[in-house]
Coordinates of C-alpha atoms in Angstrom, one line a residue:
Chain A
M1 CA 10.8 31.3 -1.8
A2 CA 11.4 27.6 -2.4
D3 CA 7.9 26.8 -1.4
R4 CA 6.6 29.0 -4.3
V5 CA 8.7 27.2 -6.7
Y6 CA 7.1 23.9 -5.9
Q7 CA 3.7 25.3 -5.8
R8 CA 4.4 26.6 -9.4
I9 CA 5.9 23.2 -10.5
V10 CA 3.0 21.3 -9.2
A11 CA 0.4 23.5 -10.7
S12 CA 2.0 23.3 -14.1
R13 CA 2.2 19.6 -13.9
L14 CA -1.4 19.3 -13.0
R15 CA -2.4 21.7 -15.9
G16 CA -0.4 19.3 -18.3
R17 CA -2.2 16.2 -17.0
L18 CA -5.7 17.6 -17.3
A19 CA -5.1 18.6 -20.9
Y20 CA -6.2 15.1 -22.2
P21 CA -9.5 14.5 -20.3
T22 CA -10.5 11.1 -21.9
S23 CA -7.1 9.5 -21.4
F24 CA -7.2 10.9 -17.8
V25 CA -10.6 9.5 -16.9
L26 CA -9.6 6.0 -18.3
D27 CA -6.4 6.3 -16.4
V28 CA -8.2 7.0 -13.1
L29 CA -10.4 4.1 -13.9
G30 CA -7.6 1.8 -14.5
Q31 CA -6.0 2.7 -11.1
A32 CA -9.3 2.3 -9.3
I33 CA -9.7 -1.1 -10.9
G34 CA -6.1 -1.9 -10.0
Q35 CA -6.8 -1.1 -6.4
M36 CA -10.1 -3.1 -6.3
I37 CA -8.2 -6.3 -7.3
E38 CA -7.3 -7.0 -3.7
L39 CA -10.9 -6.1 -2.7
I40 CA -12.2 -8.7 -5.2
V41 CA -9.7 -11.2 -3.8
I42 CA -10.9 -10.5 -0.3
L43 CA -14.6 -10.9 -1.3
V44 CA -13.9 -14.2 -3.1
L45 CA -12.1 -15.5 0.0
F46 CA -15.0 -14.4 2.2
T47 CA -17.3 -16.6 0.0
T48 CA -15.4 -19.7 1.5
V49 CA -14.7 -18.4 5.0
S50 CA -16.4 -16.4 7.6
S51 CA -13.3 -14.7 9.0
L52 CA -9.8 -13.9 7.9
G53 CA -7.0 -14.2 10.6
G54 CA -9.9 -13.7 13.2
F55 CA -11.4 -10.6 11.7
R56 CA -14.9 -10.4 10.3
P57 CA -15.7 -8.9 6.8
D58 CA -16.5 -5.5 8.0
E59 CA -13.4 -5.5 10.0
V60 CA -11.2 -6.5 7.2
M61 CA -12.8 -3.9 5.0
L62 CA -11.8 -1.3 7.6
I63 CA -8.2 -2.4 7.3
Y64 CA -8.4 -2.5 3.5
G65 CA -10.1 0.9 3.3
M66 CA -7.6 2.6 5.6
A67 CA -4.6 0.9 3.9
S68 CA -5.9 2.0 0.4
I69 CA -6.3 5.6 1.4
A70 CA -2.9 5.6 2.8
F71 CA -1.6 3.9 -0.3
G72 CA -3.4 6.3 -2.6
L73 CA -1.9 9.2 -0.8
A74 CA 1.6 7.8 -0.9
H75 CA 1.2 6.9 -4.5
V76 CA 0.3 10.4 -5.5
T77 CA 2.9 12.2 -3.5
A78 CA 5.7 9.8 -3.6
G79 CA 4.9 7.4 -6.5
Q80 CA 6.9 9.5 -9.0
V81 CA 10.2 8.2 -7.4
E82 CA 9.6 4.9 -9.2
Q83 CA 10.7 6.9 -12.4
L84 CA 14.2 7.3 -10.9
P85 CA 15.8 4.6 -13.0
E86 CA 14.4 6.3 -16.1
Y87 CA 15.9 9.8 -14.9
I88 CA 19.1 8.2 -14.2
R89 CA 19.3 6.5 -17.5
T90 CA 18.3 9.5 -19.7
G91 CA 20.7 11.9 -17.6
E92 CA 17.8 14.0 -16.4
F93 CA 18.9 13.2 -12.8
D94 CA 22.2 14.8 -13.6
V95 CA 20.3 18.0 -14.5
M96 CA 18.4 17.8 -11.2
L97 CA 21.6 17.5 -9.3
L98 CA 22.7 20.9 -10.8
R99 CA 19.7 22.9 -9.8
P100 CA 19.7 24.6 -6.4
L101 CA 16.8 22.6 -5.2
N102 CA 16.4 19.4 -3.1
T103 CA 16.9 16.3 -5.5
L104 CA 14.1 14.2 -3.9
A105 CA 11.6 17.0 -4.0
Q106 CA 12.6 17.6 -7.7
V107 CA 12.0 13.9 -8.4
L108 CA 8.8 13.7 -6.6
T109 CA 7.3 16.8 -8.4
A110 CA 8.8 15.8 -11.9
D111 CA 5.2 14.8 -12.7
V112 CA 2.1 14.7 -10.6
E113 CA 0.0 11.7 -11.7
L114 CA -3.4 12.7 -10.4
R115 CA -4.8 9.4 -11.8
R116 CA -3.2 7.7 -8.9
L117 CA -6.2 9.3 -6.9
G118 CA -8.2 6.5 -8.4
R119 CA -6.8 4.2 -5.7
L120 CA -7.5 6.7 -3.0
L121 CA -11.1 6.9 -4.2
V122 CA -11.6 3.3 -3.9
G123 CA -10.1 3.3 -0.3
A124 CA -12.4 6.1 0.7
C125 CA -15.5 4.4 -0.6
V126 CA -14.7 1.1 1.2
M127 CA -13.7 3.0 4.4
A128 CA -16.9 4.9 4.4
W129 CA -18.9 1.6 4.0
A130 CA -16.8 0.0 6.9
V131 CA -17.1 2.9 9.2
G132 CA -21.0 2.4 8.8
H133 CA -20.8 -1.3 9.6
V134 CA -18.1 -1.9 12.1
D135 CA -18.8 -2.1 15.8
V136 CA -16.8 1.0 16.8
E137 CA -17.6 3.4 19.6
W138 CA -16.7 6.8 18.1
T139 CA -15.0 8.6 20.8
P140 CA -13.0 11.7 20.0
L141 CA -9.9 9.6 20.2
H142 CA -11.2 7.0 17.9
V143 CA -12.2 9.7 15.4
L144 CA -8.8 11.2 15.6
I145 CA -7.2 7.8 15.0
A146 CA -9.5 7.2 12.0
V147 CA -8.5 10.5 10.5
L148 CA -4.7 10.4 11.2
A149 CA -4.0 6.8 10.6
P150 CA -4.2 7.1 6.7
I151 CA -2.0 10.1 6.9
F152 CA 0.8 8.4 9.0
G153 CA 0.1 5.3 6.8
A154 CA 0.9 7.4 3.7
L155 CA 4.1 8.7 5.4
I156 CA 5.2 5.2 6.2
L157 CA 4.3 3.9 2.6
G158 CA 5.9 7.0 1.0
S159 CA 9.1 6.3 2.9
I160 CA 9.0 2.7 1.6
W161 CA 8.6 4.2 -1.9
V162 CA 11.6 6.4 -1.5
A163 CA 13.8 4.0 0.4
T164 CA 13.4 1.0 -1.9
N165 CA 13.5 3.0 -5.2
A166 CA 16.8 4.6 -4.0
I167 CA 18.3 1.2 -4.7
S168 CA 18.4 2.4 -8.2
F169 CA 21.6 4.4 -7.4
W170 CA 23.3 1.1 -6.9
L171 CA 21.6 -1.3 -9.2
V172 CA 20.6 -0.8 -12.9
D173 CA 17.0 -1.1 -13.7
A174 CA 15.9 -2.1 -10.1
R175 CA 12.4 -0.9 -10.4
E176 CA 10.9 -4.3 -9.9
F177 CA 12.9 -4.8 -6.7
A178 CA 11.2 -1.6 -5.3
N179 CA 7.8 -3.0 -6.6
A180 CA 8.1 -5.9 -4.3
F181 CA 8.0 -3.7 -1.3
T182 CA 5.8 -0.7 -2.6
Y183 CA 3.1 -2.7 -4.3
G184 CA 3.9 -5.6 -2.0
S185 CA 3.0 -3.2 1.0
N186 CA -0.2 -2.2 -0.7
F187 CA -1.1 -5.9 -0.7
S188 CA 0.0 -6.9 2.7
T189 CA -1.3 -3.8 4.5
A190 CA -4.8 -4.7 3.2
Y191 CA -5.0 -7.9 5.4
P192 CA -4.8 -8.5 9.2
I193 CA -1.2 -9.5 9.9
T194 CA -2.6 -12.5 11.8
M195 CA -3.0 -14.1 8.5
F196 CA 0.7 -14.3 7.9
G197 CA 3.4 -16.6 9.4
P198 CA 5.7 -15.4 12.3
W199 CA 8.5 -14.5 9.8
L200 CA 6.4 -12.4 7.5
R201 CA 4.8 -10.8 10.4
G202 CA 8.1 -9.8 12.1
F203 CA 9.2 -8.5 8.8
M204 CA 6.1 -6.4 8.4
C205 CA 6.2 -4.9 12.0
F206 CA 9.8 -4.1 12.2
A207 CA 11.7 -4.3 8.9
V208 CA 9.1 -2.7 6.6
P209 CA 6.7 -1.2 9.2
S210 CA 3.6 -1.9 7.1
A211 CA 1.7 -3.3 10.1
F212 CA 1.5 0.3 11.4
V213 CA -0.4 1.5 8.4
A214 CA -3.7 -0.1 9.0
Y215 CA -3.6 -3.2 11.2
F216 CA -2.6 -1.6 14.5
P217 CA -4.7 1.5 14.2
T218 CA -7.7 -0.8 13.4
L219 CA -7.0 -2.7 16.6
A220 CA -7.2 0.6 18.4
L221 CA -10.5 1.5 16.8
L222 CA -12.0 -1.9 17.5
D223 CA -10.8 -1.7 21.1
R224 CA -9.9 -5.4 20.9
P225 CA -6.9 -7.2 22.3
D226 CA -4.3 -8.1 19.8
P227 CA -4.8 -11.8 19.0
L228 CA -1.0 -12.2 18.9
G229 CA -0.6 -10.6 22.2
L230 CA 1.6 -7.8 21.1
P231 CA 1.9 -4.8 23.5
E232 CA -1.0 -2.4 23.5
A233 CA 1.1 0.5 23.1
L234 CA 2.0 -0.6 19.4
R235 CA -1.5 0.4 18.2
Y236 CA -0.8 4.0 19.0
A237 CA 2.8 3.9 17.7
S238 CA 2.0 4.7 14.0
P239 CA 3.4 8.2 14.3
L240 CA 6.7 6.9 15.8
A241 CA 6.9 4.1 13.0
A242 CA 6.3 7.1 10.5
A243 CA 9.0 9.1 11.9
A244 CA 11.6 6.2 12.0
A245 CA 10.6 5.3 8.3
I246 CA 11.2 8.8 7.2
L247 CA 14.4 8.9 8.9
V248 CA 15.7 5.8 7.4
A249 CA 14.4 6.6 3.9
G250 CA 16.2 10.0 4.2
L251 CA 19.4 8.3 5.1
I252 CA 19.3 5.8 2.3
W253 CA 18.5 8.5 -0.2
R254 CA 21.4 10.5 0.9
S255 CA 23.8 7.7 0.8
G256 CA 22.5 6.8 -2.6
I257 CA 23.2 10.4 -3.9
R258 CA 26.6 10.2 -2.5
H259 CA 27.3 6.9 -4.2
Y260 CA 25.7 8.1 -7.5
Q261 CA 28.3 8.5 -10.2
G262 CA 26.1 9.0 -13.3
T263 CA 25.6 6.7 -16.3
G264 CA 28.8 8.1 -17.9
S265 CA 27.2 8.9 -21.2
Chain B
M1 CA 17.1 -18.6 -48.1
S2 CA 16.0 -20.2 -44.9
A3 CA 13.2 -18.6 -42.7
P4 CA 14.7 -16.4 -40.2
Y5 CA 12.5 -17.4 -37.3
P6 CA 14.7 -20.0 -35.4
Q7 CA 17.4 -17.2 -35.3
L8 CA 14.8 -14.8 -34.0
V9 CA 14.0 -17.2 -31.2
R10 CA 17.7 -17.4 -30.3
A11 CA 18.1 -13.6 -30.6
G12 CA 15.1 -13.1 -28.2
F13 CA 16.7 -15.4 -25.8
R14 CA 20.2 -13.6 -25.9
R15 CA 18.7 -10.2 -25.8
Y16 CA 17.1 -10.7 -22.4
A17 CA 20.1 -12.6 -21.1
S18 CA 22.0 -9.3 -21.0
Y19 CA 19.7 -7.7 -18.4
R20 CA 21.0 -9.6 -15.3
Q21 CA 20.3 -7.0 -12.6
A22 CA 16.8 -6.4 -13.9
A23 CA 16.1 -10.2 -13.9
F24 CA 17.3 -10.2 -10.2
A25 CA 15.1 -7.3 -9.2
G26 CA 12.1 -9.0 -11.0
L27 CA 12.9 -12.2 -9.2
T28 CA 12.8 -10.5 -5.9
A29 CA 9.3 -9.2 -6.7
N30 CA 8.1 -12.6 -7.7
V31 CA 9.4 -14.2 -4.5
V32 CA 8.0 -11.5 -2.2
F33 CA 4.5 -11.7 -3.8
G34 CA 4.8 -15.5 -3.8
F35 CA 5.2 -15.6 0.0
L36 CA 2.5 -13.1 0.6
R37 CA 0.0 -14.8 -1.8
A38 CA 0.8 -18.3 -0.4
A39 CA 0.3 -17.1 3.1
V40 CA -3.0 -15.8 2.4
L41 CA -4.3 -18.9 0.7
V42 CA -2.7 -21.2 3.3
A43 CA -4.5 -19.0 6.0
V44 CA -7.9 -19.6 4.3
L45 CA -7.2 -23.4 3.8
A46 CA -6.0 -23.8 7.3
Q47 CA -9.5 -22.9 8.5
Q48 CA -11.4 -24.6 5.6
G49 CA -9.4 -27.8 4.6
T50 CA -10.1 -27.7 0.8
V51 CA -11.6 -25.0 -1.3
A52 CA -12.8 -26.1 -4.8
G53 CA -10.5 -29.1 -4.7
Y54 CA -7.4 -27.1 -3.6
D55 CA -5.7 -28.5 -0.5
I56 CA -2.7 -26.6 1.0
P57 CA 0.1 -28.2 -1.3
T58 CA -2.1 -27.6 -4.4
A59 CA -2.7 -23.9 -3.5
V60 CA 1.0 -23.3 -2.7
T61 CA 2.0 -25.0 -6.1
Y62 CA -0.5 -22.7 -7.8
V63 CA 1.0 -19.7 -6.2
W64 CA 4.6 -20.5 -7.0
L65 CA 3.7 -21.7 -10.6
G66 CA 1.9 -18.4 -11.1
Q67 CA 4.8 -16.3 -9.8
G68 CA 7.2 -18.2 -11.9
L69 CA 5.1 -18.2 -15.1
L70 CA 4.2 -14.5 -14.8
S71 CA 7.5 -13.3 -16.5
V72 CA 7.4 -16.3 -19.0
V73 CA 4.0 -15.5 -20.4
Q74 CA 4.5 -11.7 -19.6
L75 CA 1.0 -10.1 -19.1
W76 CA 1.9 -6.5 -19.7
P77 CA 3.0 -5.3 -23.2
E78 CA 6.4 -3.6 -23.6
L79 CA 5.9 -0.1 -25.0
E80 CA 8.5 -0.7 -27.9
F81 CA 6.0 -1.9 -30.5
S82 CA 3.5 0.9 -30.0
K83 CA 6.3 3.4 -30.0
R84 CA 7.5 2.2 -33.3
I85 CA 4.0 2.5 -34.6
R86 CA 3.6 6.0 -33.4
S87 CA 7.0 7.2 -34.7
G88 CA 6.5 5.4 -38.1
D89 CA 9.4 3.1 -37.6
V90 CA 7.1 0.1 -38.1
V91 CA 7.3 0.8 -41.8
I92 CA 10.8 -0.5 -41.8
D93 CA 9.6 -3.6 -39.9
L94 CA 6.8 -4.3 -42.4
G95 CA 9.2 -3.8 -45.4
R96 CA 11.5 -6.6 -44.3
P97 CA 11.3 -10.1 -46.0
W98 CA 9.3 -11.8 -43.2
D99 CA 5.9 -12.0 -41.7
L100 CA 6.1 -9.3 -39.0
T101 CA 3.7 -11.0 -36.7
A102 CA 5.5 -14.3 -36.9
A103 CA 8.8 -12.7 -36.5
M104 CA 7.7 -10.9 -33.2
L105 CA 6.2 -14.2 -32.0
A106 CA 9.5 -15.9 -32.6
T107 CA 11.3 -13.3 -30.7
D108 CA 8.9 -13.5 -27.9
L109 CA 9.2 -17.2 -27.7
G110 CA 12.9 -16.7 -27.3
R111 CA 12.4 -14.2 -24.6
A112 CA 10.0 -16.7 -22.8
G113 CA 12.6 -19.4 -23.1
H114 CA 15.2 -17.2 -21.3
A115 CA 12.5 -16.3 -18.6
M116 CA 11.9 -20.1 -18.1
V117 CA 15.5 -20.5 -17.0
V118 CA 16.0 -17.3 -15.0
R119 CA 12.6 -16.4 -13.8
F120 CA 10.6 -19.7 -13.6
I121 CA 13.0 -22.2 -12.0
P122 CA 14.3 -20.0 -9.0
P123 CA 10.9 -19.2 -7.5
M124 CA 9.8 -22.8 -8.0
L125 CA 12.9 -23.9 -6.1
L126 CA 12.0 -21.7 -3.3
G127 CA 8.5 -22.9 -3.3
I128 CA 9.7 -26.5 -3.2
V129 CA 12.0 -25.8 -0.4
F130 CA 9.8 -23.7 2.0
F131 CA 6.3 -25.1 1.4
P132 CA 4.6 -28.4 0.9
F133 CA 4.6 -29.0 -2.9
R134 CA 2.3 -31.0 -5.2
W135 CA 4.4 -32.8 -7.9
P136 CA 2.7 -34.2 -11.0
Q137 CA 1.6 -37.7 -10.4
R138 CA 2.0 -38.9 -14.2
P139 CA 5.3 -38.5 -16.0
V140 CA 3.5 -37.4 -19.2
T141 CA 2.2 -34.2 -17.3
W142 CA 5.6 -32.7 -17.6
L143 CA 5.4 -32.8 -21.5
L144 CA 1.8 -31.6 -21.4
F145 CA 2.8 -28.7 -19.1
L146 CA 5.6 -27.6 -21.6
V147 CA 3.0 -27.6 -24.4
S148 CA 0.6 -25.6 -22.3
I149 CA 3.3 -23.0 -21.5
V150 CA 4.1 -22.6 -25.2
L151 CA 0.4 -22.0 -26.0
A152 CA 0.2 -19.6 -23.0
V153 CA 3.0 -17.7 -24.4
V154 CA 1.3 -17.5 -27.7
V155 CA -2.0 -16.4 -26.4
S156 CA -0.4 -13.7 -24.2
F157 CA 1.8 -12.5 -27.1
T158 CA -1.3 -12.2 -29.3
I159 CA -3.1 -10.0 -26.7
R160 CA 0.0 -7.9 -26.0
F161 CA 0.4 -7.5 -29.8
M162 CA -3.2 -6.3 -30.3
L163 CA -3.0 -3.9 -27.4
S164 CA 0.1 -2.4 -28.7
A165 CA -1.4 -2.3 -32.3
T166 CA -4.3 0.0 -31.1
A167 CA -1.7 2.7 -31.5
F168 CA -2.4 2.6 -35.2
W169 CA -5.8 4.1 -34.4
M170 CA -5.4 5.8 -31.1
L171 CA -3.0 8.5 -30.3
D172 CA -2.8 7.5 -26.7
A173 CA -3.3 3.8 -25.8
H174 CA -2.3 4.5 -22.2
G175 CA -5.9 4.2 -20.9
V176 CA -6.4 0.8 -22.6
L177 CA -3.2 -0.5 -21.3
S178 CA -3.9 0.6 -17.8
V179 CA -7.3 -1.1 -17.6
W180 CA -5.7 -4.4 -19.0
G181 CA -2.9 -4.0 -16.5
A182 CA -5.5 -3.8 -13.7
V183 CA -7.7 -6.6 -14.7
S184 CA -5.3 -9.1 -16.3
G185 CA -4.0 -10.6 -13.1
I186 CA -7.4 -11.5 -12.0
V187 CA -8.8 -12.8 -15.3
V188 CA -5.9 -15.0 -16.2
G189 CA -6.1 -16.7 -12.7
L190 CA -2.8 -15.3 -11.3
I191 CA -4.3 -13.9 -8.1
V192 CA -6.9 -16.2 -7.0
P193 CA -7.5 -19.7 -8.6
L194 CA -10.4 -19.3 -11.1
A195 CA -12.1 -22.3 -9.5
W196 CA -12.7 -20.2 -6.4
F197 CA -14.7 -17.7 -8.2
P198 CA -18.5 -17.8 -8.4
Q199 CA -20.0 -20.2 -11.0
W200 CA -21.2 -17.4 -13.2
A201 CA -17.7 -15.7 -13.4
Q202 CA -16.1 -19.0 -14.1
A203 CA -18.6 -19.6 -16.9
V204 CA -18.0 -16.2 -18.4
L205 CA -14.2 -16.6 -18.1
A206 CA -14.3 -20.1 -19.8
W207 CA -15.5 -18.3 -23.1
T208 CA -12.6 -16.1 -23.1
P209 CA -8.9 -16.9 -24.0
F210 CA -7.6 -15.4 -20.6
P211 CA -7.4 -18.7 -18.5
A212 CA -5.2 -20.1 -21.1
I213 CA -2.5 -17.8 -20.2
M214 CA -2.0 -18.8 -16.6
Q215 CA -4.7 -21.0 -15.0
S216 CA -4.6 -23.6 -17.8
P217 CA -0.8 -24.4 -17.5
I218 CA -1.2 -24.6 -13.7
D219 CA -4.2 -26.9 -14.0
V220 CA -2.2 -29.1 -16.3
F221 CA 0.7 -29.2 -13.8
T222 CA -1.5 -29.8 -10.8
E223 CA -3.5 -32.3 -13.0
R224 CA -6.9 -30.7 -12.4
G225 CA -9.6 -31.0 -15.0
D226 CA -9.5 -32.5 -18.5
V227 CA -6.1 -32.0 -20.1
V228 CA -7.5 -32.4 -23.6
A229 CA -10.0 -29.7 -23.1
L230 CA -7.5 -27.4 -21.4
L231 CA -4.9 -27.7 -24.3
G232 CA -7.8 -27.7 -26.9
H233 CA -9.0 -24.4 -25.5
A234 CA -5.6 -22.9 -25.6
A235 CA -4.7 -24.1 -29.1
I236 CA -8.0 -22.9 -30.6
W237 CA -7.5 -19.4 -29.1
S238 CA -3.8 -19.3 -30.2
V239 CA -4.8 -19.9 -33.8
L240 CA -7.8 -17.5 -33.8
L241 CA -6.0 -14.8 -31.9
F242 CA -2.8 -15.1 -34.2
A243 CA -5.0 -14.7 -37.2
A244 CA -6.7 -11.7 -35.7
C245 CA -3.2 -10.2 -35.0
K246 CA -2.4 -10.5 -38.7
L247 CA -5.7 -8.9 -39.8
M248 CA -5.3 -6.1 -37.3
L249 CA -1.8 -5.4 -38.7
R250 CA -2.9 -5.4 -42.2
A251 CA -5.8 -3.0 -41.4
G252 CA -3.3 -0.9 -39.4
A253 CA -0.7 -0.8 -42.2
K254 CA -3.3 0.6 -44.5
K255 CA -3.6 3.6 -42.2
L256 CA 0.1 4.4 -42.4
V257 CA 1.2 7.2 -44.5
V258 CA 4.9 7.3 -45.5
Q259 CA 6.3 10.7 -46.1
G260 CA 9.2 11.7 -48.3
G261 CA 10.7 10.0 -51.3

């Protein structure tokens, strides 16, 4: 029953979005260019150095591609949560609380911004290029990792979207706070974590588990030892990281709802 | 009757002073991105020594100045003006005894002044404490830096103004805004120093107003390049673009139809 409801909601949102094709195409383009900014940065950096954090250009492209697909997926499915401050301010969230449906699911399906697929598109192109150039032996395990990593990555990044935007239940207009972590992860996951200092690295491995989005899976694909000497099991641990991220995000969302008192108007 | 512009500057300052939590949230974003950007540039320079005249302190100073200036110059337009155009409320603004473009610029300068205190200084302090920092060698640089920031705000304002004013002609300016939102960080020199770009890209960008928004104030502070040329470039574009804004507004106002009586 509930599944049918969401199917219908999503389908109607999609039809609405596609009603203005020109604006839609420009929007997709804008998102794709937005995603390519970091690619341009990486390419500019490679004009001055031959490796970043000990990784060759094709290897960094693999990380970037994988991370961008994951971010694109997370952005399409969970990105709508960034409108939460708006829903709270206008009182729309109070309406959602009254409906017999899950609040998070309602927020996420309040609009489906397909334009965000522009980011995924860029990621897919770069990853396709990288797969053709990197030195990877395509065993069944490696194929499986290459396919699943962006999905688990999307789950991790989606959890970051939900967890950080839920701060809006406590703070007014905290959207930029969440941006630091959501778009910040889009940025940090595109690079080998070896480029960052120990503090940032620790933060990215354990506090915000963005290192599991692309860096560790890439190590598994390349079959190379971790330059930082971290345990080998970590490179296969993305599903666990995703599960933990979902759990934490769910808990934060729930306590946010419990704390929520409305805007009072 | 005295011109309302000084009061508008003060009003702009006070208006933004009331959003404290939003300022804190934005500050968090600046700081996180500052740490990440600085880490990437430092990692490159640790291998390479200097790139295009940037050593580690200069690059770090570049990053923190950029993060601090981001909300001072404000790259992305607020939707308020384009909404007022679409709803027709802009007619009220046009009818007031002021020059609308100048009035909006005055308010924006007030906003920028507030951002200097709340959004520029804190990330700079962090950068100074946690990273090697490059201070200006000559005292006069501080003054020139302030001038370059004012010009940067003017140039950025005119671009935001014109983007919003496209609403006079287009029903949905969303697409234009999202393309600008995507490329602006690169072309103003926020994300990578423009001097790191290939020669041809630098040559192209030198003919645009974009570097005046971010790269020029940073260059003035880090004492790179010819100050007179940097400020001259920004000043010329400020004047040209401000005139363009007024022309655009006049053309747009002709399109307006007021109903009722």
